[in-house]
Coordinates of C-alpha atoms in Angstrom, one line a residue:
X13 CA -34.9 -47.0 2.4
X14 CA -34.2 -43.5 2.8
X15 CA -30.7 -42.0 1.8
X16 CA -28.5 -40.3 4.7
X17 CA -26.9 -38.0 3.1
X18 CA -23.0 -37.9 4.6
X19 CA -20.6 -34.8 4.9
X20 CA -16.7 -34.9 6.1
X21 CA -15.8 -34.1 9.5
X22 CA -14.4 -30.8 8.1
X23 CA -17.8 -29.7 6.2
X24 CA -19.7 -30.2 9.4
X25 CA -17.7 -28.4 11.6
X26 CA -17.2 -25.7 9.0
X27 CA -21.2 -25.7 9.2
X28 CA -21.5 -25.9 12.9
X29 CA -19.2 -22.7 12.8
X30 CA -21.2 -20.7 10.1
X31 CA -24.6 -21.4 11.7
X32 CA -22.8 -20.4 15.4
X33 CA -21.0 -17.3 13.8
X34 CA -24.5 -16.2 12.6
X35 CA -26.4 -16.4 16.1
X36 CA -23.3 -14.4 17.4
X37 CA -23.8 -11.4 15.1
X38 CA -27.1 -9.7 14.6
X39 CA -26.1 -8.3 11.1
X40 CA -26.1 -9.9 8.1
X41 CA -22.4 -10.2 6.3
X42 CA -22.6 -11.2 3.1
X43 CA -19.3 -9.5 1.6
X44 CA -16.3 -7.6 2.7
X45 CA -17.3 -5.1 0.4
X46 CA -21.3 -4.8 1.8
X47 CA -19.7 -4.5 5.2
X48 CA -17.2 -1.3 4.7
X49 CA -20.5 0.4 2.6
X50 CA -23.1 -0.3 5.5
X51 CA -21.3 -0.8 8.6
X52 CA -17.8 0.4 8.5
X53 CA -18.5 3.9 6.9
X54 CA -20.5 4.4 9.5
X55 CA -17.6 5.3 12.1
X56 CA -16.6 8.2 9.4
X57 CA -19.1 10.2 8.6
X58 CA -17.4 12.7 7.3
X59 CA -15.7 10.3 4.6
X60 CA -17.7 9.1 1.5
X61 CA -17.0 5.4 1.1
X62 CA -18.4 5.2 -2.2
X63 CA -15.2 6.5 -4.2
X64 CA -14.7 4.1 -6.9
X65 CA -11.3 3.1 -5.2
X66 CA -12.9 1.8 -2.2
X67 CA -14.6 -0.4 -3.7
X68 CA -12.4 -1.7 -5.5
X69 CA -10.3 -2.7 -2.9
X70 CA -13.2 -3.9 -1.3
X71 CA -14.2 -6.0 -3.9
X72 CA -10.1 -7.4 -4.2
X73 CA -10.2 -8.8 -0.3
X74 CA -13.4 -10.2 -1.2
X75 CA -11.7 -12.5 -4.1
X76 CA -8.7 -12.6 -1.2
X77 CA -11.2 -14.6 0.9
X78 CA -12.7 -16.8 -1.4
X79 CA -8.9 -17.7 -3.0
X80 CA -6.8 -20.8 -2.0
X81 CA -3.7 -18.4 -0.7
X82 CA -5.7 -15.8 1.1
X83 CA -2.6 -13.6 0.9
X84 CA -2.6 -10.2 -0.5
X85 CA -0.4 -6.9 -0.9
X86 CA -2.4 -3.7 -1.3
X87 CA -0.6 -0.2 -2.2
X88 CA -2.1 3.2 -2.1
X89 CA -1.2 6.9 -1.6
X90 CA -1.5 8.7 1.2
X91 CA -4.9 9.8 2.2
X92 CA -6.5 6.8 0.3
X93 CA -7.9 5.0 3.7
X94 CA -5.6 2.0 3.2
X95 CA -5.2 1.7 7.0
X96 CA -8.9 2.2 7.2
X97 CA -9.9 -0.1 4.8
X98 CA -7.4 -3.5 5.0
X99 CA -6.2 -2.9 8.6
X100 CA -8.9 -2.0 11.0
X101 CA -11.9 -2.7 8.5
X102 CA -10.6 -5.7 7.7
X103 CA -9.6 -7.0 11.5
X104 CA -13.2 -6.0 12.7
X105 CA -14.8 -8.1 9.7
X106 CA -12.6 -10.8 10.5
X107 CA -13.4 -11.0 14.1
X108 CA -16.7 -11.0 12.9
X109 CA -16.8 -13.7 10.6
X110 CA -13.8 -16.3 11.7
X111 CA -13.0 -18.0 14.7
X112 CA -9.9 -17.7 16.7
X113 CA -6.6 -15.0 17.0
X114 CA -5.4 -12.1 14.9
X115 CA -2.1 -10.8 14.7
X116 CA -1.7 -7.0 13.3
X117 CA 2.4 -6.0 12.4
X118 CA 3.9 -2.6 12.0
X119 CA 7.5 -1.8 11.7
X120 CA 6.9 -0.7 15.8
X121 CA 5.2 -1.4 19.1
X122 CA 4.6 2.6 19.3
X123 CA 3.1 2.3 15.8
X124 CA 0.9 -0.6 15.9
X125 CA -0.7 0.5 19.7
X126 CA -1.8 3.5 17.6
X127 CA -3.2 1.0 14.5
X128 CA -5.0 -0.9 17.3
X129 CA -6.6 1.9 19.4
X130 CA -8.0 3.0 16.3
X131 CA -9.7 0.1 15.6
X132 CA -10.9 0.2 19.0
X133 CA -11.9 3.4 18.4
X134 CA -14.2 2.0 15.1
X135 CA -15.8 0.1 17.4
X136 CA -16.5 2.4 20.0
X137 CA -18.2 5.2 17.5
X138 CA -19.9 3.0 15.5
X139 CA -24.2 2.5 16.4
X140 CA -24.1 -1.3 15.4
X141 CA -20.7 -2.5 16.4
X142 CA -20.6 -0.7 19.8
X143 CA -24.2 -2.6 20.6
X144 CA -22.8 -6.0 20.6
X145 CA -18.9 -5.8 20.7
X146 CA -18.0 -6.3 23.9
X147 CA -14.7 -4.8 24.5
X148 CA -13.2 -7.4 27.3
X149 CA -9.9 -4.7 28.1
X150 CA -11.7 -1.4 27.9
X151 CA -8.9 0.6 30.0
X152 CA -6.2 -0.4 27.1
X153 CA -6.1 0.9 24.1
X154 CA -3.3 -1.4 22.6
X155 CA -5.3 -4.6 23.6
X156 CA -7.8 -5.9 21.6
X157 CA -10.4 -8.6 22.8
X158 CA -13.6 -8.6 22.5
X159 CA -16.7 -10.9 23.4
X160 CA -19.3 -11.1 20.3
X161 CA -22.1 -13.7 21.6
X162 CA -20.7 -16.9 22.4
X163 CA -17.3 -16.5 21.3
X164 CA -14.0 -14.5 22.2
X165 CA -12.1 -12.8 19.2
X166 CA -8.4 -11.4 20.3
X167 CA -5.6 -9.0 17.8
X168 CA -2.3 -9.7 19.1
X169 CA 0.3 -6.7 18.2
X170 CA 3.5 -6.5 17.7
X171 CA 6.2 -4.7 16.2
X172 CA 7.7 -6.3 13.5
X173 CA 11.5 -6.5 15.0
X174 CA 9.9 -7.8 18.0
X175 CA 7.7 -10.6 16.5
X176 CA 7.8 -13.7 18.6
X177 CA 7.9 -17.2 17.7
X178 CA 5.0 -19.4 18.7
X179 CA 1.9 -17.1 17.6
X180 CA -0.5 -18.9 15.5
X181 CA -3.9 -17.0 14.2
X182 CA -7.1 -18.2 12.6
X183 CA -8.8 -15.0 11.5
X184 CA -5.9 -12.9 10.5
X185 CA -2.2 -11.8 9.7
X186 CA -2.4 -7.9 8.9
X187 CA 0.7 -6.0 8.1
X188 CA 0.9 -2.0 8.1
X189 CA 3.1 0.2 7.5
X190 CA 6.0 -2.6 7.8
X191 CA 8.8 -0.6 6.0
X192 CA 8.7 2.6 8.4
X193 CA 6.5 6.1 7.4
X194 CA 7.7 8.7 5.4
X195 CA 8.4 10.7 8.4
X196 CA 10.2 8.0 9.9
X197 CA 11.6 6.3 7.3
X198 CA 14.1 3.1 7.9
X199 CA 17.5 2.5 6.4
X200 CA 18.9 0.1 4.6
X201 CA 20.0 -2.3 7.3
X202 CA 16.5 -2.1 8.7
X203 CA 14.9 -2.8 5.8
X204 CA 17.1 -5.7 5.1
X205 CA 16.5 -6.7 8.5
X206 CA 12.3 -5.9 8.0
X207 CA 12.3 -8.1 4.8
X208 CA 14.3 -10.9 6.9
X209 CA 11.7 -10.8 10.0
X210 CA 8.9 -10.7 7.6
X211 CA 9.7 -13.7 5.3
X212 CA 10.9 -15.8 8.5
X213 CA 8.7 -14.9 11.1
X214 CA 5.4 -13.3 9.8
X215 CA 4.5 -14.5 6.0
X216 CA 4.5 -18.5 7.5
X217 CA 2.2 -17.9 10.6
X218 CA -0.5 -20.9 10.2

């Protein structure tokens, strides 16, 4: 008699997703890191993503992925891409690769519309994104959706003293600039407050 081999509900649907995920997206993605060096850099030509920094941050979200937690803190001066690289790099390969809702925080609304029309932006510029990216809200730049193949992908915003309870995401939980800029820095209640918000409403979203 010939053997059936048998797999759990959750491998074949994790299958079933992978081989969908791939008809959906005509480029291959087989890292993080592969993606910011031959898709991602392409938005910025005038920036040279091969700076041994990049990388290695690259290479860090790739261990991110493949670890049990999936959380991560990354810190980097000024000019270093940081936004570029872990907020709207990473929400685009996200959407990309996973099924289901992001979320992306800042400390505000005003600030994270700006994070989110520039990953629109990404998209827009870029040759092989803007081919098959659909962008579902084109007339708003502070809602992100987009139609890639057969599924929808959506980045909820939010400020994070205006987070609501009840969002749940599946692709990703991005926080930027959470703790104010240096130009507009917050004070001591706010951070208080910041941290509170954060460890309560943000840091447990399933």
């Amino acid at each position: 008699k010939k053997e059936i081999d048998r797999i759990s509900l959750d491998e074949a649907l994790a299958t079933l997703a992978d081989n969908i995920s791939a008809s959906d997206v005509p480029i291959e993605l087989s890292s993080f890191d592969n993606f910011v060096q031959d898709i991602l850099s392409l938005s910025y030509p005038n920036y040279s993503f091969k700076s041994w920094h990049i990388r290695k941050v690259a290479n860090f979200l790739d261990e991110v992925l493949a670890s049990e937690s999936k959380m991560a803190e990354v810190v980097l001066p000024r000019y270093h891409l940081k936004s570029t690289l872990c907020g709207y790099g990473f929400a685009i390969y996200q959407m990309l690769t996973s099924f289901g809702d992001g979320l992306y925080v800042s400390y505000k609304d005003e600030l994270t519309s700006f994070h989110m029309g520039n990953i629109k932006e990404v998209v827009r510029v870029n040759p092989i994104l803007s081919k098959f990216m659909v962008d579902l809200n084109p007339r708003s730049e502070s809602n992100i959706s987009y139609r890639i193949g057969h599924k929808k992908v959506k980045i909820f915003g939010s400020g994070i003293f205006a987070m609501k309870r009840g969002i749940h995401t599946n692709s990703c939980v991005i926080g930027d600039d959470l703790l104010g800029t240096m130009e507009n820095p917050l004070i001591l209640t706010e951070l208080e407050k910041a941290e509170r918000m954060f460890n309560h409403e943000v840091i447990n979203i399933p």
